[in-house]
Short mmCIF file of C-alpha atoms and ligand atoms in Angstrom, two decimals:
data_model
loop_
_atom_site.label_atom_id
_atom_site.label_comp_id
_atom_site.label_asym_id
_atom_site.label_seq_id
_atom_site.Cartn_x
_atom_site.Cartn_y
_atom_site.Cartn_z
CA UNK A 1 0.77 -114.05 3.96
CA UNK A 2 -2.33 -115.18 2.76
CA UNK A 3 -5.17 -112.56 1.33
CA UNK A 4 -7.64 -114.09 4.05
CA UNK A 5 -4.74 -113.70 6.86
CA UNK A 6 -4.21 -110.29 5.60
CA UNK A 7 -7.85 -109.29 5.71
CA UNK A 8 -8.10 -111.37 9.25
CA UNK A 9 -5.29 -109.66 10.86
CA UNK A 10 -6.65 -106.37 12.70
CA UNK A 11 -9.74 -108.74 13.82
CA UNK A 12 -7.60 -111.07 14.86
CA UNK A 13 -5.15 -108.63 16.84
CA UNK A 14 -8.59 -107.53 18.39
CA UNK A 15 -10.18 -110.66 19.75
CA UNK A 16 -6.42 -111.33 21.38
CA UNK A 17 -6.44 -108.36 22.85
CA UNK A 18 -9.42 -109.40 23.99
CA UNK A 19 -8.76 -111.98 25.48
CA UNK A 20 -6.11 -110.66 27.05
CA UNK A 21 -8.43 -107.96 28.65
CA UNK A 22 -10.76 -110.55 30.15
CA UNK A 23 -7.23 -112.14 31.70
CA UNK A 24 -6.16 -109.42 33.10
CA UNK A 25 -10.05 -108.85 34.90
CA UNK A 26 -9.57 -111.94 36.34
CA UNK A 27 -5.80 -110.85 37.58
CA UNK A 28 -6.93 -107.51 38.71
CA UNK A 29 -10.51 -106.68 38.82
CA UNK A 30 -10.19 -102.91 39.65
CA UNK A 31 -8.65 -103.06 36.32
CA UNK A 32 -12.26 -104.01 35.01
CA UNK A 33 -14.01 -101.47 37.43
CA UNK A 34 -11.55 -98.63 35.90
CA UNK A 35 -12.44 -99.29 32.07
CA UNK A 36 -15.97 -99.52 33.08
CA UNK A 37 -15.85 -95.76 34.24
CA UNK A 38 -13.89 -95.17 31.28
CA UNK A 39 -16.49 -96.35 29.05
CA UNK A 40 -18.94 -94.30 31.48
CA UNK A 41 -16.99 -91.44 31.09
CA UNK A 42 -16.52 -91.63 27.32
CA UNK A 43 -20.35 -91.71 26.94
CA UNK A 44 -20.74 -88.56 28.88
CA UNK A 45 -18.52 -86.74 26.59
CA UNK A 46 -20.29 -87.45 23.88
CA UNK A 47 -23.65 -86.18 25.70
CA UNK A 48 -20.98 -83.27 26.66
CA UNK A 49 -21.02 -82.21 22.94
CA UNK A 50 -24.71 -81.08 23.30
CA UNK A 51 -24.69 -79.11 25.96
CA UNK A 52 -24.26 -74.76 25.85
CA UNK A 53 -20.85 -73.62 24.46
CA UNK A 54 -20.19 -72.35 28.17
CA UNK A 55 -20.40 -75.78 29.96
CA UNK A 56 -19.55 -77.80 27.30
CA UNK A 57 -15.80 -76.63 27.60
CA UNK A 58 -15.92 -76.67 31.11
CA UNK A 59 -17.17 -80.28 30.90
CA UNK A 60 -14.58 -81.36 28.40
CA UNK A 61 -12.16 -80.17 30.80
CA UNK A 62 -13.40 -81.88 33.77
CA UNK A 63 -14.40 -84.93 31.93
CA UNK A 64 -10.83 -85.19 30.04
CA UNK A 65 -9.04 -84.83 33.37
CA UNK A 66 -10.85 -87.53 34.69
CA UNK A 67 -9.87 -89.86 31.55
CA UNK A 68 -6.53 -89.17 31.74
CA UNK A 69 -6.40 -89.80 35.85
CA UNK A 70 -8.21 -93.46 35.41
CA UNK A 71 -6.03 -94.18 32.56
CA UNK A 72 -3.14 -93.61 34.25
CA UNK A 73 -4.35 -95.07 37.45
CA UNK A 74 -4.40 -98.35 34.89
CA UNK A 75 -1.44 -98.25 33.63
CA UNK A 76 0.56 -98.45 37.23
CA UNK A 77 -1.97 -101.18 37.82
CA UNK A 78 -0.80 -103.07 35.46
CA UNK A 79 2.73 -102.19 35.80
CA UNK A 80 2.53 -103.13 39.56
CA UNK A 81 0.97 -106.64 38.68
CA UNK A 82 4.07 -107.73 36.28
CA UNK A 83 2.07 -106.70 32.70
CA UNK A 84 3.43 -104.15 30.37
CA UNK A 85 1.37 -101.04 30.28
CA UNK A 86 -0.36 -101.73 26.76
CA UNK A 87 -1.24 -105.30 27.89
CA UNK A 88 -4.93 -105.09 26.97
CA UNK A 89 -4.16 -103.27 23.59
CA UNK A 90 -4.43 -104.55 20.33
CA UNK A 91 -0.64 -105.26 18.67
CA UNK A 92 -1.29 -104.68 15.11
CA UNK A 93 1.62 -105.75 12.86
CA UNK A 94 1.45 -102.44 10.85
CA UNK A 95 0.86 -99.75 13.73
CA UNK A 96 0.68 -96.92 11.21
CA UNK A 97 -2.73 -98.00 9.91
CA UNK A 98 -3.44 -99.96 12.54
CA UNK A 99 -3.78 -103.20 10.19
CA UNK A 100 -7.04 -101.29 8.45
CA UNK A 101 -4.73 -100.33 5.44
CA UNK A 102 -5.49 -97.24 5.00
CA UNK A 103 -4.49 -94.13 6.84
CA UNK A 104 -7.23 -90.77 6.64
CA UNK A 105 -8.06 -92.69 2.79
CA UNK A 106 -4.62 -93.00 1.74
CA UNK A 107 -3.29 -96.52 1.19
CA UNK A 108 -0.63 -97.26 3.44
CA UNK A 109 2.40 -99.07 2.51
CA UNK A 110 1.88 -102.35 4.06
CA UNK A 111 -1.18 -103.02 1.85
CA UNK A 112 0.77 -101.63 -1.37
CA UNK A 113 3.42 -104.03 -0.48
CA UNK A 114 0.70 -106.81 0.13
CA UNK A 115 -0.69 -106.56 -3.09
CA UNK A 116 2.62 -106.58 -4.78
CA UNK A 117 2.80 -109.78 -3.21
CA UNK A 118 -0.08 -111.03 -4.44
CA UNK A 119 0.19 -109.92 -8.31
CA UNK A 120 3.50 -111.59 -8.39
CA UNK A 121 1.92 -114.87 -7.20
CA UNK A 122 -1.29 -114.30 -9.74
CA UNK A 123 1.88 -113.84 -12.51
CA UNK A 124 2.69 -117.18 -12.64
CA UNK A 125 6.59 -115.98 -11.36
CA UNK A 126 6.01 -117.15 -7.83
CA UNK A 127 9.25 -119.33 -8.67
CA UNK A 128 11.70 -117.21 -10.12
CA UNK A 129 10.60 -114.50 -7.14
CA UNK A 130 13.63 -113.38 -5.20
CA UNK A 131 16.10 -115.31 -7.24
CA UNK A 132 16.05 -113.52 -10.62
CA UNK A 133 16.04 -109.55 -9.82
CA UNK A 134 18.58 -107.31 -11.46
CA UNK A 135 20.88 -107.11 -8.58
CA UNK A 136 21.47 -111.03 -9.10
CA UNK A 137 21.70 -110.76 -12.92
CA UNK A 138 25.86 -111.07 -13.41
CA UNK A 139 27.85 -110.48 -16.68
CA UNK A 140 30.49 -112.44 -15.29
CA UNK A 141 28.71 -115.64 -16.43
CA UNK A 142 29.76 -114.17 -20.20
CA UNK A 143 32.41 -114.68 -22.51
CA UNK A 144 34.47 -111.52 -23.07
CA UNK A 145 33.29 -111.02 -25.99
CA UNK A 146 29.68 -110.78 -25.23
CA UNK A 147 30.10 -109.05 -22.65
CA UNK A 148 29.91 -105.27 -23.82
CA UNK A 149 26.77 -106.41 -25.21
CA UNK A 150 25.27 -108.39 -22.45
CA UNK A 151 25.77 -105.12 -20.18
CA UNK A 152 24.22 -103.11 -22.28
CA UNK A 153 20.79 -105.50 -22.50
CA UNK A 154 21.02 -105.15 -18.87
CA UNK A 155 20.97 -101.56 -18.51
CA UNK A 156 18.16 -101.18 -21.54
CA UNK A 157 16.27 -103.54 -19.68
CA UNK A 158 16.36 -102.05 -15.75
CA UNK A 159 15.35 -99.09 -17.50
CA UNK A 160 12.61 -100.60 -19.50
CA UNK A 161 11.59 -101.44 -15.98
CA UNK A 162 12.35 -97.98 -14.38
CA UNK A 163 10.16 -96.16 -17.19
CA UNK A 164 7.69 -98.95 -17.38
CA UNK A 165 4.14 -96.78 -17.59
CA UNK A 166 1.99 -99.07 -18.88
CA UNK A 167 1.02 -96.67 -21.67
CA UNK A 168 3.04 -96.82 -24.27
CA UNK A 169 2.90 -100.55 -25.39
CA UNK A 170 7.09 -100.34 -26.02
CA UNK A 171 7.49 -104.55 -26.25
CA UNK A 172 10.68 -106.82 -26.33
CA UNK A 173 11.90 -109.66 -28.07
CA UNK A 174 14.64 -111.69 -26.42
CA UNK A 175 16.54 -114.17 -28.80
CA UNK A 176 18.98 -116.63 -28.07
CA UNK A 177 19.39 -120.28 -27.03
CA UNK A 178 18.30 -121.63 -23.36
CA UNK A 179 20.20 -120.55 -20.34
CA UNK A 180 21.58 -117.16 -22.08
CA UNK A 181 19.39 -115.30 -18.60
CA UNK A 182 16.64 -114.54 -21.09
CA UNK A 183 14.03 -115.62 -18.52
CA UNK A 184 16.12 -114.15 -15.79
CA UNK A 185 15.83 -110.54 -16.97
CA UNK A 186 12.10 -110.85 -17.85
CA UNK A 187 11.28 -111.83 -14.15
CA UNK A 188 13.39 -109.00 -13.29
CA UNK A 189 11.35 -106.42 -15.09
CA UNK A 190 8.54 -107.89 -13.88
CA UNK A 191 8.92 -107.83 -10.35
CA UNK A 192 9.91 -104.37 -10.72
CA UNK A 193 6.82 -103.98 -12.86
CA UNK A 194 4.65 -105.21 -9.84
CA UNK A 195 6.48 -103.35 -7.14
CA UNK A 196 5.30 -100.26 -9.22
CA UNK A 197 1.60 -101.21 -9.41
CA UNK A 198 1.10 -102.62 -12.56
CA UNK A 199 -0.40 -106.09 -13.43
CA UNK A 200 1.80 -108.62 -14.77
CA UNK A 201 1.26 -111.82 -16.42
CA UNK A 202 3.78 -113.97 -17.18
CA UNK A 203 3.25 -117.72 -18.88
CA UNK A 204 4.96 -120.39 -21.55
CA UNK A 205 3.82 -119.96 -25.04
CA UNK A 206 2.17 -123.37 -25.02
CA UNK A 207 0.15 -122.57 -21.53
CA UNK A 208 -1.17 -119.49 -23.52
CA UNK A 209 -1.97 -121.49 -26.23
CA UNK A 210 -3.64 -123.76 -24.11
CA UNK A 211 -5.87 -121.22 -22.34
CA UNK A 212 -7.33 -120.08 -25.96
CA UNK A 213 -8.00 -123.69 -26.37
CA UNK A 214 -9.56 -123.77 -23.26
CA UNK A 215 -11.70 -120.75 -24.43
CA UNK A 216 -13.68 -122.81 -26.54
CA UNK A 217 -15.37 -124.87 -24.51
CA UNK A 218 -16.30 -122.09 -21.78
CA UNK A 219 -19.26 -121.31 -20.89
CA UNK A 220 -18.34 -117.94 -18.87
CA UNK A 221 -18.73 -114.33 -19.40
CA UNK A 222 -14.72 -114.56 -18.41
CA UNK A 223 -12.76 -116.20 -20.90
CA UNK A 224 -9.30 -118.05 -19.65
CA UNK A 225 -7.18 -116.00 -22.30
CA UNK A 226 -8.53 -112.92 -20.90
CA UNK A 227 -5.82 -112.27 -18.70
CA UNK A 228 -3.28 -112.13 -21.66
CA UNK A 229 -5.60 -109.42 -22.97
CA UNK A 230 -6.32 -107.34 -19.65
CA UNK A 231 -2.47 -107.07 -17.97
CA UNK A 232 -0.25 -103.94 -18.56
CA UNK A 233 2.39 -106.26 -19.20
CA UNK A 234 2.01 -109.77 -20.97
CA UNK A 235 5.72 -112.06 -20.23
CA UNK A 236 5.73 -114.80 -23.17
CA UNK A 237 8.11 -117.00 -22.18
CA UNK A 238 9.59 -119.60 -25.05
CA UNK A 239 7.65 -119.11 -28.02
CA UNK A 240 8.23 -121.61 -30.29
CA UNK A 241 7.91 -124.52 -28.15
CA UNK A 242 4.32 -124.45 -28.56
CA UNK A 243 2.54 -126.78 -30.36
CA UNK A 244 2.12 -125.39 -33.93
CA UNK A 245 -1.25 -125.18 -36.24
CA UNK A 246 -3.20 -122.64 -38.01
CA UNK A 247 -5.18 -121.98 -35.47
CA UNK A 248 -2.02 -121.34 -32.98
CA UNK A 249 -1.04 -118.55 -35.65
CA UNK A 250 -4.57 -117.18 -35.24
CA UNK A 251 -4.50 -117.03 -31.47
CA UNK A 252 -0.78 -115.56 -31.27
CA UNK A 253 -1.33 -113.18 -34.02
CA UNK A 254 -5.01 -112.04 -32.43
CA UNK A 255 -3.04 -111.60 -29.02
CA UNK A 256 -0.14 -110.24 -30.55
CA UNK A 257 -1.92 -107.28 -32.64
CA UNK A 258 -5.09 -106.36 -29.98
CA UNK A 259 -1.90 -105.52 -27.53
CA UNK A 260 0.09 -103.73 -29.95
CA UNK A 261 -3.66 -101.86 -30.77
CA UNK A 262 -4.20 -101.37 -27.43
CA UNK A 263 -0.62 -100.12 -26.26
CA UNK A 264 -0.36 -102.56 -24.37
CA UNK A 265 3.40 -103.96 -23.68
CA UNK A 266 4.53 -107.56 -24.10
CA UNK A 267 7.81 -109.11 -23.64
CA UNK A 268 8.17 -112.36 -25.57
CA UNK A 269 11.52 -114.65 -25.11
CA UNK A 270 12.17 -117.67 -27.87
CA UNK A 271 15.60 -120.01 -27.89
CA UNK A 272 14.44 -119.43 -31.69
CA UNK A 273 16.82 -118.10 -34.15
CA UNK A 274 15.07 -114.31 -36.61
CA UNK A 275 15.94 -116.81 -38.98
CA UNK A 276 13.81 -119.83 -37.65
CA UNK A 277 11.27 -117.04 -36.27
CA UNK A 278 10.72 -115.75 -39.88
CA UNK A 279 10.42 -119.72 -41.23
CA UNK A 280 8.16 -120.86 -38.69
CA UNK A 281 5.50 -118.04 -38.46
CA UNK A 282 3.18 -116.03 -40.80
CA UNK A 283 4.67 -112.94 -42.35
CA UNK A 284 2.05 -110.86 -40.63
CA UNK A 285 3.15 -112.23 -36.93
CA UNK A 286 7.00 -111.78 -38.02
CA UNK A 287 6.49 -108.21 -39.54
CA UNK A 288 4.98 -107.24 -36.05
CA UNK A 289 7.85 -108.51 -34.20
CA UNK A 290 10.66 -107.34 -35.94
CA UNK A 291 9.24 -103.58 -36.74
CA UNK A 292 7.16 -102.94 -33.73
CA UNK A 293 9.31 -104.63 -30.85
CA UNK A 294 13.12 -103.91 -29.99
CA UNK A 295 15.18 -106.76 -30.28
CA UNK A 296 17.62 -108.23 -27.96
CA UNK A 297 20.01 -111.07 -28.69
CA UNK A 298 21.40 -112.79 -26.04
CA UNK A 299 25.30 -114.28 -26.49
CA UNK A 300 27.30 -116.74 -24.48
CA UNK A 301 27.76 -120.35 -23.08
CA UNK A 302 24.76 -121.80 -21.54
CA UNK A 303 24.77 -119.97 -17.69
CA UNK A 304 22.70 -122.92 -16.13
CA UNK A 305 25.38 -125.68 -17.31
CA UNK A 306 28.11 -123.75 -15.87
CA UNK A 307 26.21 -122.58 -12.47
CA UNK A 308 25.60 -126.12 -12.12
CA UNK A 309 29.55 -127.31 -13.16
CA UNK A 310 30.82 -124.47 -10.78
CA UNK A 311 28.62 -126.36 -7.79
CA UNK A 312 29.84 -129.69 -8.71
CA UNK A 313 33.48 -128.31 -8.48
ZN1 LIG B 401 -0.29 -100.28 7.33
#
């Protein structure tokens, strides 16, 4: 669902009801005569709430017995006349907060979950959403004798996930060549990430890069790298298959170090080898990665070629 169609949704259950009232007028007009006595009736109970302690309650309980007569007397009408008894009522898709939200302040669950919704769209992982979660994630995809090692990324990871507290900045580095479920697993954590609250961002090293490019030329208060800086948890998928330069270094090495500052947690994936890692970037980049983030290499046969030969069997 849409934010507006989330934020339309108790006016529109409203105006149907609505219009369902002004049908049923038409069907039954004492209908219309009843809810204007309600209304009547409603009004005089407030006015009831000024009056001396003595006849106020006496009025309440006159007044109340009167409400619950006439809206009784509607309900059989309506019954009688082939409509259900809540007709004319509003049918709000969340009845607990009656589509407002919140219930007494509290945030109800159907808004959590809508939000959820939202910040894994904003995290770029709209795609890999449903697909790649840890109950899909299977070792059976791995040789034998990876897969001891495989299992036990797994279970490091769903509770990287489990723990995840956006506090203390604990980042991963997932090595190994393409279709090894690096990406899988860091979609995984990240939806979990999101279900818990937290803001996720997830991008390819080269779309970064191009967003502190971008940066540049901007004339806004709000920068387009900013969201790299401002998430509780920063995805960098594929690093190495960005475009290289000095000024990439600076960027990378800028984003890298204000997180690790900041305790801020990034995962970052690469088909790179340490070896090619430690060739291709600064010493002060590699240093950071290899003594500040726990490593994970991934083994096996390439999982997409064989998902993809298994199909074509
Ligand atoms: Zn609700």
């Amino acid at each position: 669902m849409s934010e507006q169609a989330f934020e339309k949704r108790r006016e529109t259950a409203i105006r149907e009801a609505e219009i369902r009232c002004q049908e049923v007028y038409s069907a039954i007009p004492e209908i219309a005569i009843i809810d204007k006595e309600l209304s009547e009736t409603g009004l005089k109970l407030f006015r009831a709430g000024m009056l001396p302690e003595v006849e106020r309650e006496a009025e309440f309980t006159r007044l109340g017995g009167l409400t619950a007569l006439l809206q009784q007397k509607r309900k059989s009408l309506l019954v009688e006349n082939g409509y259900p008894e809540d007709y004319t009522r509003p049918h709000f898709q969340c009845e607990k907060c009656s589509d407002t939200g919140y219930i007494r302040h509290i945030m109800c669950d159907c808004l959590k979950k809508h939000i959820a919704e939202k910040n894994v769209r904003a995290s770029g992982l709209g795609r890999y959403l449903d697909k790649q979660t840890f109950e899909t994630f299977s070792l059976d995809y791995y040789p034998e004798k990876a897969r001891a090692s495989m299992r036990d990324t797994l279970e490091q990871c769903r509770a990287y996930a489990d723990t995840f507290n956006g506090k203390t900045g604990e980042s991963l580095l997932f090595l190994g060549s393409t279709g090894l479920g690096k990406t899988h697993l860091s979609s995984a954590i990240a939806q979990r990430v999101i279900a818990k609250g937290f803001s996720v961002v997830y991008d390819s090293a080269q779309t970064i890069l191009s967003a502190f490019e971008r940066d540049r030329f901007s004339q806004s208060v709000n920068k387009p790298s900013d969201k790299y800086f401002d998430c509780d948890l920063l995805i960098i998928d594929d690093l190495g298959t960005e475009i290289k330069g000095a000024s990439a270094t600076a960027y990378f090495y800028t984003l890298i170090n204000t997180r690790l500052v900041a305790s801020k947690s990034v995962i970052i994936t690469t088909n790179l080898s340490a070896e090619d890692i430690r060739r291709q970037y600064e010493e002060r980049i590699v240093s950071r990665l290899f003594c500040e983030y726990s490593v994970y290499f991934f083994e096996g046969n390439d999982i997409r070629k064989i998902k993809i030969e298994e199909q074509n069997d």
